[in-house]
């Protein structure tokens, strides 16, 4: 398992939030099963039909206030790792929910954006946004309706903080991927990049992903059980 001062980068995807009651994207009953990606998750879709796109993300945002939706044992385990591990731990999430931060993770990058924020298309300023968003919503920066969009990275857009992530992948000793199908780039390429730069790579996922075979180690199971177990192993190393 190595020494206790390793530099760890953890990539998470929808699978880590599945047991908290948030749908994944590509399961047979997943989010993309009922929706057209082009209509609700591209800049072109937003330009063509903003109210449809707002409705789609308003529904998702409402889930963040759902009293049944809580961080699960996997989110809590990663927050504990950040608190108690001697080395550096950063979580890079593709998820737009707020479950990592609710569990206590602080060294966290939301590379695909955040449901609980809106962004002005004009000034690019982002705002905490917990209510419904629509075409009449007014941003503080322009005091004008119609400029705000969900703070979400859509298909065809560049994920956030890629330079910083790239550097972290090059510097890490251990790369861990949790609950992601490995179908969406650039995140799907992170493990290979980290591995080429010398990191050990471990995948924790329910099923085989597109990239399972390329990891040094692949552990199958529910995130709520395999993530806490793996974290305890890391913390047990002296
Ligand atoms: N525990 C562990 N893994 C799980 C669990 C669970 N309880 N439930 C599902 N999984 C796994 C699935 O086996 C699958 O491999 O999580 C993965 C989820 O895959 P996707 O639905 O494709 O989600 P993700 O990989 O996060 O999608 C990447 O694509 O749609 C875009 O921008 C969106 O961020 C998203 C990106």
XYZ file of C-alpha atoms and ligand atoms in Angstrom:
274
model
C 0.000 0.000 0.000
C 3.086 2.326 0.277
C 3.939 4.954 2.898
C 1.431 7.142 4.701
C 2.648 10.391 3.147
C 1.576 9.750 -0.404
C 0.035 12.341 -2.608
C -3.441 11.043 -3.500
C -5.810 12.209 -6.234
C -9.320 10.753 -6.181
C -11.670 11.046 -9.164
C -15.345 10.462 -8.394
C -18.352 9.971 -10.641
C -22.087 9.413 -10.366
C -21.632 5.940 -8.826
C -20.477 7.405 -5.512
C -23.779 9.268 -5.130
C -26.034 6.441 -6.378
C -26.659 5.056 -2.887
C -27.584 8.560 -1.714
C -30.527 8.433 -4.128
C -29.078 10.469 -7.006
C -29.478 8.776 -10.392
C -26.372 7.875 -12.382
C -26.273 8.834 -16.064
C -25.767 5.623 -18.016
C -27.621 2.930 -16.045
C -30.673 1.403 -17.797
C -32.865 3.701 -15.661
C -30.224 6.458 -15.654
C -30.634 10.150 -16.328
C -29.665 9.951 -19.991
C -32.194 7.182 -20.614
C -35.089 9.665 -20.453
C -33.414 12.754 -21.831
C -31.639 13.839 -24.955
C -28.101 14.944 -24.103
C -28.154 17.324 -27.079
C -31.298 19.061 -25.794
C -30.403 19.460 -22.122
C -26.619 19.243 -21.842
C -25.100 21.238 -24.683
C -24.697 25.001 -25.274
C -26.681 24.549 -28.505
C -29.564 22.922 -26.611
C -29.608 25.824 -24.150
C -29.621 28.392 -26.954
C -32.487 26.552 -28.697
C -34.690 25.972 -25.649
C -33.518 27.638 -22.424
C -36.715 26.916 -20.502
C -36.400 23.159 -21.103
C -32.784 23.227 -19.912
C -33.675 25.318 -16.836
C -36.501 22.893 -15.973
C -34.137 19.920 -16.276
C -31.557 21.434 -13.898
C -34.226 22.855 -11.557
C -35.424 19.275 -11.048
C -31.873 18.123 -10.312
C -31.257 21.107 -7.991
C -34.409 20.309 -5.985
C -32.855 16.941 -5.119
C -30.141 18.779 -3.182
C -32.825 19.898 -0.693
C -34.510 16.488 -0.585
C -34.489 15.380 3.040
C -33.838 11.783 1.896
C -30.661 12.718 0.013
C -27.576 12.603 2.251
C -23.879 11.860 1.809
C -23.308 8.113 2.167
C -20.505 6.134 3.812
C -18.269 6.560 0.744
C -18.450 10.381 0.839
C -17.806 10.323 4.583
C -14.837 7.983 4.180
C -13.161 10.343 1.675
C -13.669 13.300 4.028
C -12.125 11.242 6.838
C -9.171 10.373 4.591
C -8.583 14.066 3.903
C -8.737 14.833 7.646
C -6.622 11.969 8.960
C -4.156 11.012 6.230
C -0.630 12.389 6.588
C -0.199 12.958 2.853
C -2.125 15.263 0.563
C -5.618 14.197 -0.539
C -7.651 15.926 -3.229
C -11.027 14.876 -4.619
C -11.759 15.800 -8.224
C -15.432 15.141 -8.816
C -17.431 14.958 -12.021
C -20.552 15.183 -9.885
C -22.529 18.386 -9.723
C -24.252 17.514 -6.437
C -22.937 18.843 -3.104
C -22.536 15.563 -1.239
C -18.728 15.634 -0.942
C -18.763 19.049 0.713
C -21.699 18.081 2.939
C -19.642 15.081 4.100
C -16.730 17.395 4.962
C -14.363 17.210 1.963
C -12.642 20.581 1.576
C -9.853 19.919 -0.900
C -12.358 19.431 -3.698
C -12.596 20.351 -7.367
C -15.954 20.291 -9.159
C -14.609 19.806 -12.672
C -18.105 19.585 -14.232
C -19.580 22.473 -12.254
C -22.107 22.709 -9.446
C -25.874 22.478 -9.408
C -26.054 24.920 -6.518
C -24.499 27.720 -8.571
C -25.632 29.849 -11.510
C -23.312 31.756 -13.830
C -23.704 34.966 -15.775
C -23.081 34.384 -19.476
C -21.931 37.979 -19.806
C -19.459 38.482 -16.925
C -18.842 34.753 -16.186
C -19.405 35.515 -12.496
C -20.914 32.574 -10.611
C -23.413 32.810 -7.766
C -24.657 30.456 -5.088
C -28.120 29.536 -6.427
C -30.427 27.270 -4.452
C -33.796 28.116 -5.996
C -35.257 27.569 -9.438
C -33.523 29.342 -12.277
C -35.362 30.596 -15.371
C -35.149 33.196 -18.111
C -36.511 35.875 -15.774
C -33.753 35.311 -13.176
C -31.640 38.437 -12.713
C -27.892 38.447 -12.048
C -26.403 41.001 -9.633
C -23.525 41.827 -11.961
C -25.636 43.063 -14.894
C -28.958 43.622 -13.039
C -30.563 42.077 -16.082
C -32.727 39.036 -16.766
C -31.741 36.276 -19.173
C -27.988 36.160 -18.625
C -27.912 33.381 -16.054
C -27.267 29.739 -16.882
C -26.689 26.661 -14.734
C -23.039 26.490 -13.588
C -22.650 23.124 -15.310
C -20.048 22.027 -17.858
C -22.005 20.822 -20.881
C -20.847 18.488 -23.637
C -18.536 20.423 -25.937
C -17.328 22.701 -23.100
C -13.978 22.584 -21.294
C -14.118 21.243 -17.711
C -12.970 23.619 -14.967
C -9.429 23.879 -13.576
C -7.864 21.483 -16.094
C -4.354 22.984 -15.720
C -4.439 22.446 -11.975
C -5.815 18.906 -12.355
C -3.168 18.040 -14.931
C -0.434 19.142 -12.540
C -1.948 17.148 -9.685
C -2.082 14.019 -11.852
C 1.582 14.448 -12.701
C 2.539 14.923 -9.040
C 0.452 12.176 -7.421
C 1.667 8.798 -6.093
C -1.752 7.174 -5.974
C -4.730 7.791 -8.250
C -8.111 6.378 -7.229
C -11.183 6.351 -9.483
C -14.581 5.789 -7.850
C -17.985 5.218 -9.468
C -17.373 6.405 -12.986
C -18.017 4.545 -16.241
C -14.903 5.986 -17.914
C -16.808 7.080 -20.997
C -16.418 10.837 -20.799
C -13.115 12.575 -21.506
C -10.978 14.232 -20.295
C -11.777 12.557 -16.922
C -11.650 9.094 -18.512
C -8.001 9.733 -19.431
C -6.838 10.811 -15.947
C -5.831 7.333 -14.721
C -3.641 6.664 -17.750
C -2.017 10.082 -17.425
C -1.290 9.566 -13.717
C 0.013 6.049 -14.394
C 2.393 7.216 -17.131
C 3.686 9.832 -14.686
C 4.450 7.114 -12.111
C 1.327 6.811 -9.936
C -0.263 3.556 -8.835
C -3.858 3.481 -10.067
C -6.842 1.865 -8.354
C -10.440 1.684 -9.523
C -13.373 1.194 -7.130
C -16.572 0.584 -9.077
C -19.709 -1.539 -9.140
C -19.235 -2.856 -12.684
C -16.430 -3.013 -15.191
C -15.857 0.438 -16.657
C -14.489 1.282 -20.103
C -11.057 1.706 -18.539
C -11.026 -1.045 -15.841
C -8.357 -3.120 -17.599
C -5.867 -0.240 -17.561
C -5.824 0.202 -13.759
C -3.137 -1.446 -11.606
C -5.903 -2.693 -9.313
C -9.661 -2.867 -9.764
C -12.019 -3.529 -6.850
C -15.675 -4.277 -7.523
C -18.577 -3.516 -5.202
C -20.885 -0.872 -3.792
C -19.111 2.401 -3.064
C -20.630 2.527 0.439
C -18.731 -0.602 1.411
C -15.561 -0.739 -0.735
C -14.592 2.934 -0.314
C -14.620 2.913 3.524
C -12.681 -0.396 3.481
C -10.063 1.004 1.122
C -9.760 4.220 3.137
C -9.224 2.257 6.365
C -6.409 0.324 4.629
C -4.753 3.590 3.616
C -5.075 5.008 7.127
C -3.702 1.801 8.696
C -0.360 2.099 6.866
C 2.335 3.350 9.242
N -21.101 2.029 -6.158
C -20.058 2.093 -7.014
N -20.209 2.300 -8.343
C -21.460 2.440 -8.807
C -22.597 2.385 -7.976
C -22.379 2.161 -6.581
N -23.383 2.097 -5.705
N -23.712 2.552 -8.737
C -23.278 2.709 -9.988
N -21.930 2.640 -10.051
C -21.044 2.784 -11.224
C -21.619 2.204 -12.497
O -21.252 0.835 -12.609
C -20.962 3.073 -13.567
O -19.732 2.509 -14.002
O -20.908 4.166 -11.456
C -20.695 4.408 -12.838
C -21.593 5.565 -13.264
O -21.350 5.874 -14.606
P -22.101 7.065 -15.376
O -23.567 6.978 -15.132
O -21.623 7.043 -16.769
O -21.602 8.384 -14.617
P -20.212 9.158 -14.757
O -19.113 8.225 -15.131
O -20.054 9.958 -13.519
O -20.512 10.136 -15.962
C -19.478 11.024 -16.367
O -20.835 12.042 -18.028
O -23.026 12.495 -18.405
C -21.804 13.080 -18.156
O -21.140 15.108 -17.167
C -21.807 13.886 -16.881
O -20.245 13.877 -15.037
C -20.967 13.049 -15.934
C -20.054 12.305 -16.890
